[in-house]
PDB file of C-alpha atoms in Angstrom:
ATOM      1  CA  MET A   1     123.507  74.224  86.651  1.00 44.00           C
ATOM      2  CA  SER A   2     122.232  72.754  89.765  1.00 48.00           C
ATOM      3  CA  GLU A   3     118.894  74.226  91.112  1.00 64.00           C
ATOM      4  CA  THR A   4     119.879  73.517  94.616  1.00 91.00           C
ATOM      5  CA  TRP A   5     122.946  75.587  94.885  1.00 97.00           C
ATOM      6  CA  THR A   6     123.476  76.237  98.619  1.00 96.00           C
ATOM      7  CA  GLU A   7     126.013  77.859 101.083  1.00 96.00           C
ATOM      8  CA  GLN A   8     127.923  74.609 100.671  1.00 97.00           C
ATOM      9  CA  ASN A   9     128.587  75.277  97.138  1.00 97.00           C
ATOM     10  CA  ILE A  10     130.592  78.459  97.836  1.00 98.00           C
ATOM     11  CA  PRO A  11     134.143  77.639  96.759  1.00 98.00           C
ATOM     12  CA  ASP A  12     137.054  78.397  99.084  1.00 98.00           C
ATOM     13  CA  GLN A  13     137.683  82.099  99.300  1.00 98.00           C
ATOM     14  CA  HIS A  14     140.931  82.253 101.021  1.00 98.00           C
ATOM     15  CA  GLY A  15     143.194  84.929  99.590  1.00 97.00           C
ATOM     16  CA  ARG A  16     140.292  86.962  98.208  1.00 98.00           C
ATOM     17  CA  VAL A  17     139.267  90.375  99.444  1.00 98.00           C
ATOM     18  CA  ALA A  18     135.428  91.175  99.377  1.00 98.00           C
ATOM     19  CA  VAL A  19     133.900  94.513 100.052  1.00 98.00           C
ATOM     20  CA  VAL A  20     130.137  94.298 100.948  1.00 98.00           C
ATOM     21  CA  THR A  21     128.023  97.414 101.305  1.00 98.00           C
ATOM     22  CA  GLY A  22     125.268  97.503 103.879  1.00 97.00           C
ATOM     23  CA  ALA A  23     126.546  94.418 105.687  1.00 96.00           C
ATOM     24  CA  ASN A  24     125.652  95.085 109.370  1.00 96.00           C
ATOM     25  CA  THR A  25     122.115  93.386 108.904  1.00 95.00           C
ATOM     26  CA  GLY A  26     119.941  91.306 106.752  1.00 95.00           C
ATOM     27  CA  LEU A  27     121.224  90.257 103.257  1.00 96.00           C
ATOM     28  CA  GLY A  28     124.479  92.023 103.427  1.00 97.00           C
ATOM     29  CA  PHE A  29     125.304  90.533 106.883  1.00 98.00           C
ATOM     30  CA  GLU A  30     124.623  86.877 105.598  1.00 97.00           C
ATOM     31  CA  THR A  31     126.551  87.682 102.449  1.00 98.00           C
ATOM     32  CA  ALA A  32     129.586  88.858 104.471  1.00 98.00           C
ATOM     33  CA  ARG A  33     129.210  85.957 106.954  1.00 98.00           C
ATOM     34  CA  MET A  34     129.292  83.196 104.378  1.00 98.00           C
ATOM     35  CA  LEU A  35     132.207  84.769 102.463  1.00 98.00           C
ATOM     36  CA  ALA A  36     134.163  85.097 105.692  1.00 98.00           C
ATOM     37  CA  GLU A  37     133.384  81.574 106.734  1.00 98.00           C
ATOM     38  CA  ARG A  38     134.882  80.492 103.380  1.00 98.00           C
ATOM     39  CA  GLY A  39     138.114  82.336 104.213  1.00 98.00           C
ATOM     40  CA  ALA A  40     137.696  85.668 102.441  1.00 98.00           C
ATOM     41  CA  GLN A  41     138.986  88.823 103.859  1.00 98.00           C
ATOM     42  CA  VAL A  42     135.798  90.823 104.096  1.00 98.00           C
ATOM     43  CA  VAL A  43     135.288  94.635 104.411  1.00 98.00           C
ATOM     44  CA  ILE A  44     131.843  95.636 105.556  1.00 98.00           C
ATOM     45  CA  ALA A  45     131.066  99.142 104.339  1.00 98.00           C
ATOM     46  CA  VAL A  46     128.361 100.619 106.503  1.00 98.00           C
ATOM     47  CA  ARG A  47     127.021 104.049 107.542  1.00 96.00           C
ATOM     48  CA  ASP A  48     126.781 103.045 111.340  1.00 97.00           C
ATOM     49  CA  VAL A  49     130.238 102.040 112.367  1.00 96.00           C
ATOM     50  CA  GLU A  50     129.146 100.763 115.761  1.00 97.00           C
ATOM     51  CA  LYS A  51     126.615  98.453 114.206  1.00 97.00           C
ATOM     52  CA  GLY A  52     129.238  97.462 111.812  1.00 97.00           C
ATOM     53  CA  LYS A  53     131.752  96.506 114.604  1.00 97.00           C
ATOM     54  CA  GLN A  54     128.954  94.472 116.324  1.00 97.00           C
ATOM     55  CA  ALA A  55     128.231  92.744 113.007  1.00 97.00           C
ATOM     56  CA  ALA A  56     131.851  92.011 112.469  1.00 97.00           C
ATOM     57  CA  ALA A  57     132.249  90.603 116.015  1.00 97.00           C
ATOM     58  CA  ARG A  58     129.321  88.190 115.316  1.00 97.00           C
ATOM     59  CA  ILE A  59     130.763  87.107 112.104  1.00 97.00           C
ATOM     60  CA  GLY A  60     134.205  86.445 113.292  1.00 94.00           C
ATOM     61  CA  GLY A  61     137.092  85.727 110.895  1.00 94.00           C
ATOM     62  CA  ASP A  62     139.017  88.363 108.939  1.00 97.00           C
ATOM     63  CA  VAL A  63     136.323  91.156 108.940  1.00 98.00           C
ATOM     64  CA  THR A  64     136.942  94.861 109.097  1.00 98.00           C
ATOM     65  CA  VAL A  65     134.734  97.775 108.968  1.00 98.00           C
ATOM     66  CA  GLN A  66     134.672 100.873 106.657  1.00 98.00           C
ATOM     67  CA  VAL A  67     132.414 103.725 107.278  1.00 98.00           C
ATOM     68  CA  LEU A  68     130.354 104.506 104.095  1.00 98.00           C
ATOM     69  CA  ASP A  69     127.208 106.583 103.643  1.00 98.00           C
ATOM     70  CA  LEU A  70     125.927 105.920 100.093  1.00 98.00           C
ATOM     71  CA  ALA A  71     123.672 109.034 100.382  1.00 98.00           C
ATOM     72  CA  SER A  72     126.702 111.234 100.403  1.00 98.00           C
ATOM     73  CA  LEU A  73     129.221 111.633  97.540  1.00 98.00           C
ATOM     74  CA  GLU A  74     131.759 113.181 100.122  1.00 98.00           C
ATOM     75  CA  SER A  75     131.534 109.939 102.203  1.00 98.00           C
ATOM     76  CA  ILE A  76     131.697 107.726  99.126  1.00 98.00           C
ATOM     77  CA  ARG A  77     134.822 109.449  97.902  1.00 98.00           C
ATOM     78  CA  SER A  78     136.362 109.298 101.400  1.00 98.00           C
ATOM     79  CA  ALA A  79     135.551 105.560 101.878  1.00 98.00           C
ATOM     80  CA  ALA A  80     136.866 104.769  98.369  1.00 98.00           C
ATOM     81  CA  ALA A  81     140.201 106.592  99.256  1.00 98.00           C
ATOM     82  CA  ASP A  82     140.377 104.455 102.450  1.00 98.00           C
ATOM     83  CA  LEU A  83     139.763 101.270 100.659  1.00 98.00           C
ATOM     84  CA  ARG A  84     142.312 102.021  97.923  1.00 97.00           C
ATOM     85  CA  ALA A  85     144.984 102.741 100.577  1.00 97.00           C
ATOM     86  CA  SER A  86     144.193  99.609 102.668  1.00 97.00           C
ATOM     87  CA  HIS A  87     143.455  97.235  99.835  1.00 97.00           C
ATOM     88  CA  PRO A  88     145.658  97.379  96.753  1.00 94.00           C
ATOM     89  CA  ARG A  89     143.431  94.585  95.294  1.00 97.00           C
ATOM     90  CA  ILE A  90     139.791  93.841  95.489  1.00 98.00           C
ATOM     91  CA  ASP A  91     138.307  90.482  94.227  1.00 98.00           C
ATOM     92  CA  LEU A  92     134.698  91.111  94.961  1.00 98.00           C
ATOM     93  CA  LEU A  93     132.724  94.321  95.198  1.00 98.00           C
ATOM     94  CA  ILE A  94     129.204  93.488  96.286  1.00 98.00           C
ATOM     95  CA  ASN A  95     126.742  96.486  95.968  1.00 98.00           C
ATOM     96  CA  ASN A  96     124.222  95.291  98.461  1.00 98.00           C
ATOM     97  CA  ALA A  97     123.058  98.294 100.558  1.00 97.00           C
ATOM     98  CA  GLY A  98     119.733  99.965  99.753  1.00 96.00           C
ATOM     99  CA  VAL A  99     116.721 101.709 100.964  1.00 96.00           C
ATOM    100  CA  MET A 100     113.125 100.874  99.986  1.00 96.00           C
ATOM    101  CA  TYR A 101     109.897 102.830  99.839  1.00 96.00           C
ATOM    102  CA  THR A 102     111.262 105.944 101.928  1.00 96.00           C
ATOM    103  CA  PRO A 103     109.168 109.003 102.312  1.00 96.00           C
ATOM    104  CA  LYS A 104     110.128 111.676  99.925  1.00 96.00           C
ATOM    105  CA  GLN A 105     113.668 112.893 100.971  1.00 97.00           C
ATOM    106  CA  ALA A 106     116.975 113.901  99.416  1.00 97.00           C
ATOM    107  CA  THR A 107     120.525 112.696  99.883  1.00 98.00           C
ATOM    108  CA  ALA A 108     123.268 115.115 101.019  1.00 97.00           C
ATOM    109  CA  ASP A 109     123.829 116.087  97.229  1.00 98.00           C
ATOM    110  CA  GLY A 110     120.075 116.640  96.600  1.00 98.00           C
ATOM    111  CA  PHE A 111     119.256 113.330  94.914  1.00 98.00           C
ATOM    112  CA  GLU A 112     115.964 111.584  95.424  1.00 98.00           C
ATOM    113  CA  MET A 113     116.902 109.030  98.337  1.00 98.00           C
ATOM    114  CA  GLN A 114     116.196 105.827  96.698  1.00 98.00           C
ATOM    115  CA  PHE A 115     117.757 106.715  93.282  1.00 98.00           C
ATOM    116  CA  GLY A 116     120.609 108.514  94.964  1.00 98.00           C
ATOM    117  CA  THR A 117     121.511 105.694  97.480  1.00 98.00           C
ATOM    118  CA  ASN A 118     120.586 102.491  95.520  1.00 98.00           C
ATOM    119  CA  HIS A 119     121.806 103.565  92.133  1.00 98.00           C
ATOM    120  CA  LEU A 120     124.015 106.683  92.095  1.00 98.00           C
ATOM    121  CA  GLY A 121     125.920 105.817  95.381  1.00 98.00           C
ATOM    122  CA  HIS A 122     126.865 102.460  94.076  1.00 98.00           C
ATOM    123  CA  PHE A 123     127.712 103.807  90.623  1.00 98.00           C
ATOM    124  CA  ALA A 124     130.114 106.250  92.135  1.00 98.00           C
ATOM    125  CA  LEU A 125     131.645 103.705  94.511  1.00 98.00           C
ATOM    126  CA  THR A 126     132.217 101.189  91.809  1.00 98.00           C
ATOM    127  CA  GLY A 127     133.822 103.741  89.503  1.00 98.00           C
ATOM    128  CA  LEU A 128     136.116 104.932  92.345  1.00 98.00           C
ATOM    129  CA  LEU A 129     137.197 101.316  93.180  1.00 98.00           C
ATOM    130  CA  LEU A 130     137.463  99.917  89.746  1.00 98.00           C
ATOM    131  CA  ASP A 131     141.222 100.342  89.539  1.00 97.00           C
ATOM    132  CA  GLN A 132     141.618  98.004  92.484  1.00 98.00           C
ATOM    133  CA  LEU A 133     139.520  95.325  90.610  1.00 98.00           C
ATOM    134  CA  LEU A 134     140.709  95.573  87.103  1.00 97.00           C
ATOM    135  CA  PRO A 135     144.203  94.000  87.495  1.00 96.00           C
ATOM    136  CA  VAL A 136     142.673  91.059  89.474  1.00 97.00           C
ATOM    137  CA  PRO A 137     141.854  87.931  87.411  1.00 96.00           C
ATOM    138  CA  GLY A 138     138.400  86.618  88.195  1.00 97.00           C
ATOM    139  CA  SER A 139     137.388  89.771  90.022  1.00 98.00           C
ATOM    140  CA  ARG A 140     133.543  90.464  90.102  1.00 98.00           C
ATOM    141  CA  ILE A 141     131.142  93.308  90.779  1.00 98.00           C
ATOM    142  CA  VAL A 142     127.691  92.143  91.944  1.00 98.00           C
ATOM    143  CA  THR A 143     124.874  94.664  92.279  1.00 98.00           C
ATOM    144  CA  VAL A 144     121.695  93.664  94.046  1.00 98.00           C
ATOM    145  CA  SER A 145     118.467  94.579  92.344  1.00 96.00           C
ATOM    146  CA  SER A 146     114.962  93.453  93.158  1.00 94.00           C
ATOM    147  CA  ILE A 147     111.731  92.032  91.635  1.00 93.00           C
ATOM    148  CA  GLY A 148     110.538  95.546  92.294  1.00 92.00           C
ATOM    149  CA  HIS A 149     112.420  96.596  89.102  1.00 92.00           C
ATOM    150  CA  ARG A 150     109.285  95.392  87.286  1.00 89.00           C
ATOM    151  CA  ILE A 151     106.717  97.359  89.287  1.00 94.00           C
ATOM    152  CA  ARG A 152     105.948 100.766  87.928  1.00 89.00           C
ATOM    153  CA  ALA A 153     109.568 101.019  86.851  1.00 87.00           C
ATOM    154  CA  ASP A 154     110.993 103.340  84.279  1.00 93.00           C
ATOM    155  CA  ILE A 155     113.962 105.775  84.093  1.00 96.00           C
ATOM    156  CA  HIS A 156     112.232 109.083  84.291  1.00 96.00           C
ATOM    157  CA  PHE A 157     114.896 111.242  82.637  1.00 97.00           C
ATOM    158  CA  ASP A 158     112.470 114.300  82.599  1.00 96.00           C
ATOM    159  CA  ASP A 159     112.217 114.080  86.461  1.00 96.00           C
ATOM    160  CA  LEU A 160     114.909 111.725  87.830  1.00 96.00           C
ATOM    161  CA  GLN A 161     114.631 113.226  91.298  1.00 97.00           C
ATOM    162  CA  TRP A 162     110.834 113.211  91.481  1.00 96.00           C
ATOM    163  CA  GLU A 163     110.669 116.876  92.024  1.00 96.00           C
ATOM    164  CA  ARG A 164     107.214 117.294  90.251  1.00 95.00           C
ATOM    165  CA  SER A 165     105.452 114.367  91.945  1.00 93.00           C
ATOM    166  CA  TYR A 166     106.602 111.377  94.193  1.00 97.00           C
ATOM    167  CA  SER A 167     105.652 107.796  94.355  1.00 95.00           C
ATOM    168  CA  ARG A 168     107.719 105.801  96.718  1.00 96.00           C
ATOM    169  CA  VAL A 169     106.921 102.564  94.973  1.00 96.00           C
ATOM    170  CA  ALA A 170     107.628 103.924  91.434  1.00 96.00           C
ATOM    171  CA  ALA A 171     110.787 105.665  92.697  1.00 96.00           C
ATOM    172  CA  TYR A 172     112.025 102.274  94.175  1.00 97.00           C
ATOM    173  CA  GLY A 173     111.141 100.556  90.838  1.00 96.00           C
ATOM    174  CA  GLN A 174     113.243 103.194  88.984  1.00 97.00           C
ATOM    175  CA  ALA A 175     116.204 102.726  91.395  1.00 97.00           C
ATOM    176  CA  LYS A 176     116.241  98.933  91.052  1.00 97.00           C
ATOM    177  CA  LEU A 177     115.827  99.133  87.218  1.00 97.00           C
ATOM    178  CA  ALA A 178     118.792 101.408  87.200  1.00 97.00           C
ATOM    179  CA  ASN A 179     120.894  98.852  89.158  1.00 98.00           C
ATOM    180  CA  LEU A 180     120.289  96.325  86.344  1.00 98.00           C
ATOM    181  CA  MET A 181     120.902  98.778  83.535  1.00 98.00           C
ATOM    182  CA  PHE A 182     124.037  99.890  85.284  1.00 98.00           C
ATOM    183  CA  THR A 183     125.157  96.163  85.536  1.00 98.00           C
ATOM    184  CA  TYR A 184     124.656  95.421  81.929  1.00 98.00           C
ATOM    185  CA  GLU A 185     126.362  98.492  80.492  1.00 98.00           C
ATOM    186  CA  LEU A 186     129.287  98.030  82.924  1.00 98.00           C
ATOM    187  CA  GLN A 187     129.676  94.531  81.594  1.00 98.00           C
ATOM    188  CA  ARG A 188     129.656  95.756  78.007  1.00 97.00           C
ATOM    189  CA  ARG A 189     132.466  98.198  78.928  1.00 97.00           C
ATOM    190  CA  LEU A 190     134.473  95.650  80.885  1.00 97.00           C
ATOM    191  CA  ALA A 191     134.328  92.854  78.296  1.00 95.00           C
ATOM    192  CA  SER A 192     137.444  93.772  76.420  1.00 92.00           C
ATOM    193  CA  HIS A 193     139.507  94.035  79.558  1.00 91.00           C
ATOM    194  CA  GLY A 194     139.097  90.230  80.246  1.00 89.00           C
ATOM    195  CA  THR A 195     139.528  90.318  83.981  1.00 94.00           C
ATOM    196  CA  THR A 196     136.604  91.862  85.870  1.00 98.00           C
ATOM    197  CA  VAL A 197     133.050  91.006  85.232  1.00 98.00           C
ATOM    198  CA  ALA A 198     129.723  92.587  86.387  1.00 98.00           C
ATOM    199  CA  LEU A 199     126.632  90.577  87.433  1.00 98.00           C
ATOM    200  CA  ALA A 200     123.427  91.182  89.319  1.00 98.00           C
ATOM    201  CA  ALA A 201     121.154  89.410  91.653  1.00 98.00           C
ATOM    202  CA  HIS A 202     117.927  89.732  93.547  1.00 97.00           C
ATOM    203  CA  PRO A 203     116.759  88.199  96.894  1.00 95.00           C
ATOM    204  CA  GLY A 204     113.221  87.523  96.055  1.00 92.00           C
ATOM    205  CA  GLY A 205     111.016  88.103  99.137  1.00 82.00           C
ATOM    206  CA  SER A 206     113.266  87.986 102.002  1.00 59.00           C
ATOM    207  CA  ASN A 207     112.491  88.551 105.774  1.00 56.00           C
ATOM    208  CA  THR A 208     114.658  91.743 106.344  1.00 51.00           C
ATOM    209  CA  GLU A 209     114.265  95.334 107.720  1.00 50.00           C
ATOM    210  CA  LEU A 210     114.272  96.800 104.114  1.00 48.00           C
ATOM    211  CA  ALA A 211     110.402  97.013 103.923  1.00 51.00           C
ATOM    212  CA  ARG A 212     110.074  99.010 107.217  1.00 48.00           C
ATOM    213  CA  ASN A 213     109.181 102.154 105.125  1.00 50.00           C
ATOM    214  CA  SER A 214     106.352 100.408 103.157  1.00 47.00           C
ATOM    215  CA  PRO A 215     103.175 102.463 102.665  1.00 54.00           C
ATOM    216  CA  ALA A 216     101.033 102.274 105.649  1.00 54.00           C
ATOM    217  CA  ALA A 217      98.293 100.134 103.928  1.00 51.00           C
ATOM    218  CA  LEU A 218     101.045  97.491 103.375  1.00 49.00           C
ATOM    219  CA  ARG A 219     102.684  97.422 106.765  1.00 46.00           C
ATOM    220  CA  VAL A 220      99.985  95.311 108.612  1.00 49.00           C
ATOM    221  CA  PRO A 221      99.748  92.716 105.788  1.00 46.00           C
ATOM    222  CA  PHE A 222     103.505  92.572 105.534  1.00 46.00           C
ATOM    223  CA  ALA A 223     103.778  92.224 109.498  1.00 47.00           C
ATOM    224  CA  LEU A 224     101.160  89.419 109.485  1.00 44.00           C
ATOM    225  CA  ILE A 225     102.096  87.307 106.406  1.00 47.00           C
ATOM    226  CA  GLY A 226     105.674  88.379 105.692  1.00 50.00           C
ATOM    227  CA  PRO A 227     107.271  86.009 108.121  1.00 54.00           C
ATOM    228  CA  LEU A 228     105.226  83.251 106.721  1.00 52.00           C
ATOM    229  CA  LEU A 229     105.826  83.897 103.010  1.00 62.00           C
ATOM    230  CA  ALA A 230     109.138  85.372 102.945  1.00 79.00           C
ATOM    231  CA  GLN A 231     112.432  83.336 102.943  1.00 91.00           C
ATOM    232  CA  SER A 232     115.260  83.950 105.473  1.00 93.00           C
ATOM    233  CA  ALA A 233     117.936  86.578 104.980  1.00 93.00           C
ATOM    234  CA  ALA A 234     120.385  83.666 104.591  1.00 95.00           C
ATOM    235  CA  MET A 235     118.295  82.197 101.698  1.00 94.00           C
ATOM    236  CA  GLY A 236     117.897  85.653 100.134  1.00 95.00           C
ATOM    237  CA  ALA A 237     121.679  86.149 100.097  1.00 96.00           C
ATOM    238  CA  LEU A 238     122.384  82.985  98.120  1.00 97.00           C
ATOM    239  CA  PRO A 239     121.738  84.591  94.505  1.00 97.00           C
ATOM    240  CA  THR A 240     124.179  87.251  95.447  1.00 98.00           C
ATOM    241  CA  LEU A 241     126.637  84.743  96.537  1.00 98.00           C
ATOM    242  CA  ARG A 242     126.148  82.596  93.514  1.00 98.00           C
ATOM    243  CA  ALA A 243     126.710  85.406  91.213  1.00 98.00           C
ATOM    244  CA  ALA A 244     129.863  86.388  93.187  1.00 98.00           C
ATOM    245  CA  THR A 245     131.541  82.936  93.550  1.00 98.00           C
ATOM    246  CA  ASP A 246     129.946  80.273  91.272  1.00 98.00           C
ATOM    247  CA  PRO A 247     132.821  79.425  88.854  1.00 97.00           C
ATOM    248  CA  ALA A 248     130.135  78.911  86.136  1.00 97.00           C
ATOM    249  CA  ALA A 249     128.677  82.346  86.455  1.00 97.00           C
ATOM    250  CA  ILE A 250     129.736  84.819  83.630  1.00 97.00           C
ATOM    251  CA  GLY A 251     129.559  88.667  83.148  1.00 97.00           C
ATOM    252  CA  GLY A 252     126.137  90.056  82.546  1.00 98.00           C
ATOM    253  CA  GLN A 253     124.089  87.307  84.238  1.00 98.00           C
ATOM    254  CA  TYR A 254     121.277  87.826  86.784  1.00 98.00           C
ATOM    255  CA  TYR A 255     120.441  85.468  89.611  1.00 98.00           C
ATOM    256  CA  GLY A 256     117.378  85.126  91.686  1.00 96.00           C
ATOM    257  CA  PRO A 257     115.337  82.588  93.573  1.00 95.00           C
ATOM    258  CA  SER A 258     114.045  79.522  91.634  1.00 89.00           C
ATOM    259  CA  GLY A 259     110.559  79.288  93.081  1.00 84.00           C
ATOM    260  CA  LEU A 260     107.217  80.554  91.966  1.00 87.00           C
ATOM    261  CA  GLY A 261     107.465  84.278  90.848  1.00 88.00           C
ATOM    262  CA  GLU A 262     111.036  84.204  91.866  1.00 87.00           C
ATOM    263  CA  THR A 263     109.994  85.100  95.425  1.00 91.00           C
ATOM    264  CA  ARG A 264     111.788  82.206  97.254  1.00 89.00           C
ATOM    265  CA  GLY A 265     113.976  79.202  96.622  1.00 91.00           C
ATOM    266  CA  TYR A 266     117.468  78.327  95.737  1.00 95.00           C
ATOM    267  CA  PRO A 267     119.323  80.613  93.301  1.00 96.00           C
ATOM    268  CA  LYS A 268     119.209  80.172  89.579  1.00 96.00           C
ATOM    269  CA  LEU A 269     119.853  82.248  86.464  1.00 97.00           C
ATOM    270  CA  VAL A 270     116.837  84.425  85.720  1.00 96.00           C
ATOM    271  CA  THR A 271     115.936  87.108  83.293  1.00 96.00           C
ATOM    272  CA  SER A 272     115.014  90.712  84.034  1.00 96.00           C
ATOM    273  CA  SER A 273     112.300  92.884  82.529  1.00 95.00           C
ATOM    274  CA  PRO A 274     112.566  93.702  78.785  1.00 96.00           C
ATOM    275  CA  ALA A 275     112.946  97.367  79.737  1.00 95.00           C
ATOM    276  CA  SER A 276     116.187  96.600  81.522  1.00 96.00           C
ATOM    277  CA  TYR A 277     117.926  95.387  78.351  1.00 97.00           C
ATOM    278  CA  ASP A 278     117.346  98.590  76.339  1.00 97.00           C
ATOM    279  CA  LEU A 279     120.849  99.549  75.285  1.00 98.00           C
ATOM    280  CA  GLN A 280     120.071 103.243  74.407  1.00 98.00           C
ATOM    281  CA  THR A 281     118.498 103.759  77.886  1.00 98.00           C
ATOM    282  CA  GLN A 282     121.437 102.033  79.537  1.00 98.00           C
ATOM    283  CA  GLN A 283     123.925 104.303  77.798  1.00 98.00           C
ATOM    284  CA  ARG A 284     121.846 107.469  78.556  1.00 98.00           C
ATOM    285  CA  LEU A 285     121.589 106.448  82.198  1.00 98.00           C
ATOM    286  CA  TRP A 286     125.348 105.892  82.285  1.00 98.00           C
ATOM    287  CA  ALA A 287     126.050 109.385  80.850  1.00 98.00           C
ATOM    288  CA  VAL A 288     123.562 111.000  83.206  1.00 98.00           C
ATOM    289  CA  SER A 289     125.001 109.103  86.229  1.00 98.00           C
ATOM    290  CA  GLU A 290     128.631 110.326  85.296  1.00 98.00           C
ATOM    291  CA  GLN A 291     127.345 113.881  85.195  1.00 98.00           C
ATOM    292  CA  LEU A 292     125.443 113.746  88.387  1.00 98.00           C
ATOM    293  CA  THR A 293     128.213 111.963  90.477  1.00 98.00           C
ATOM    294  CA  ASP A 294     131.227 113.522  88.645  1.00 98.00           C
ATOM    295  CA  VAL A 295     132.759 109.982  88.494  1.00 98.00           C
ATOM    296  CA  ARG A 296     134.341 108.669  85.355  1.00 97.00           C
ATOM    297  CA  PHE A 297     135.193 105.000  84.986  1.00 96.00           C
ATOM    298  CA  PRO A 298     138.760 104.091  84.031  1.00 91.00           C
ATOM    299  CA  LEU A 299     137.408 102.146  80.915  1.00 86.00           C
ATOM    300  CA  ASP A 300     137.306 102.761  77.195  1.00 65.00           C
ATOM    301  CA  ASP A 301     133.782 103.052  75.915  1.00 55.00           C
TER     302      ASP A 301
END
């Protein structure tokens, strides 16, 4: 596969419906923009509808806005119902939205914010929309992880919500590791259906608003050197777009930048941490996620 896969490599997307979470800014905006420019009908699912409308106007093309707060299971269920009613088929579900290094806080349902938004929110949304994807040949679910899944990352089943102590860095690592484990277990469950596949991607170091909650000690260095070292949001979106559209991509793959440390560069096939491939932990996380969200996937195990 080419190591210089660019926006120009995105195949024609006319006739395809893509749902992109968190698409009013940053990586999600660029992902939605490129898909729309290739002819896709794009739904940007965002918490702030007004910002979503502004983003849709900037993108142009066939772009609509769906209100979605991934920190609320009630909002997720409502958004999924709206999407099922308005879109009988979905070709691409791109689980892009996320929060990073937030101070300790809880979602509307009492989950730790990073785990609840980044993992449980997308787990629930995917399960509730899967019936719209399964009948569609070539449909894909792409979940955005991070190189942060390697940093102080583990699935802390004894304290998933960080009630005993809290580290914003370790909590982010847990959430991003969960994104990968969810993808790999989802692909295993999808394999026998022969239509929908699940993949993951990460943007490397991209110049977005995501790091605004970084610890105080890191904010000044990020502000000074981030713009120099980080790649653009458009470049950071390319691994997601390759996972979503490259005809050669297959279920269970993980895409990231090709440069040193996977921090920048054109997208290529990469590998995640050894911990992310642990089957027993993947399955345990799946079961716990079902219990916490009360969402069951329409799949045979």
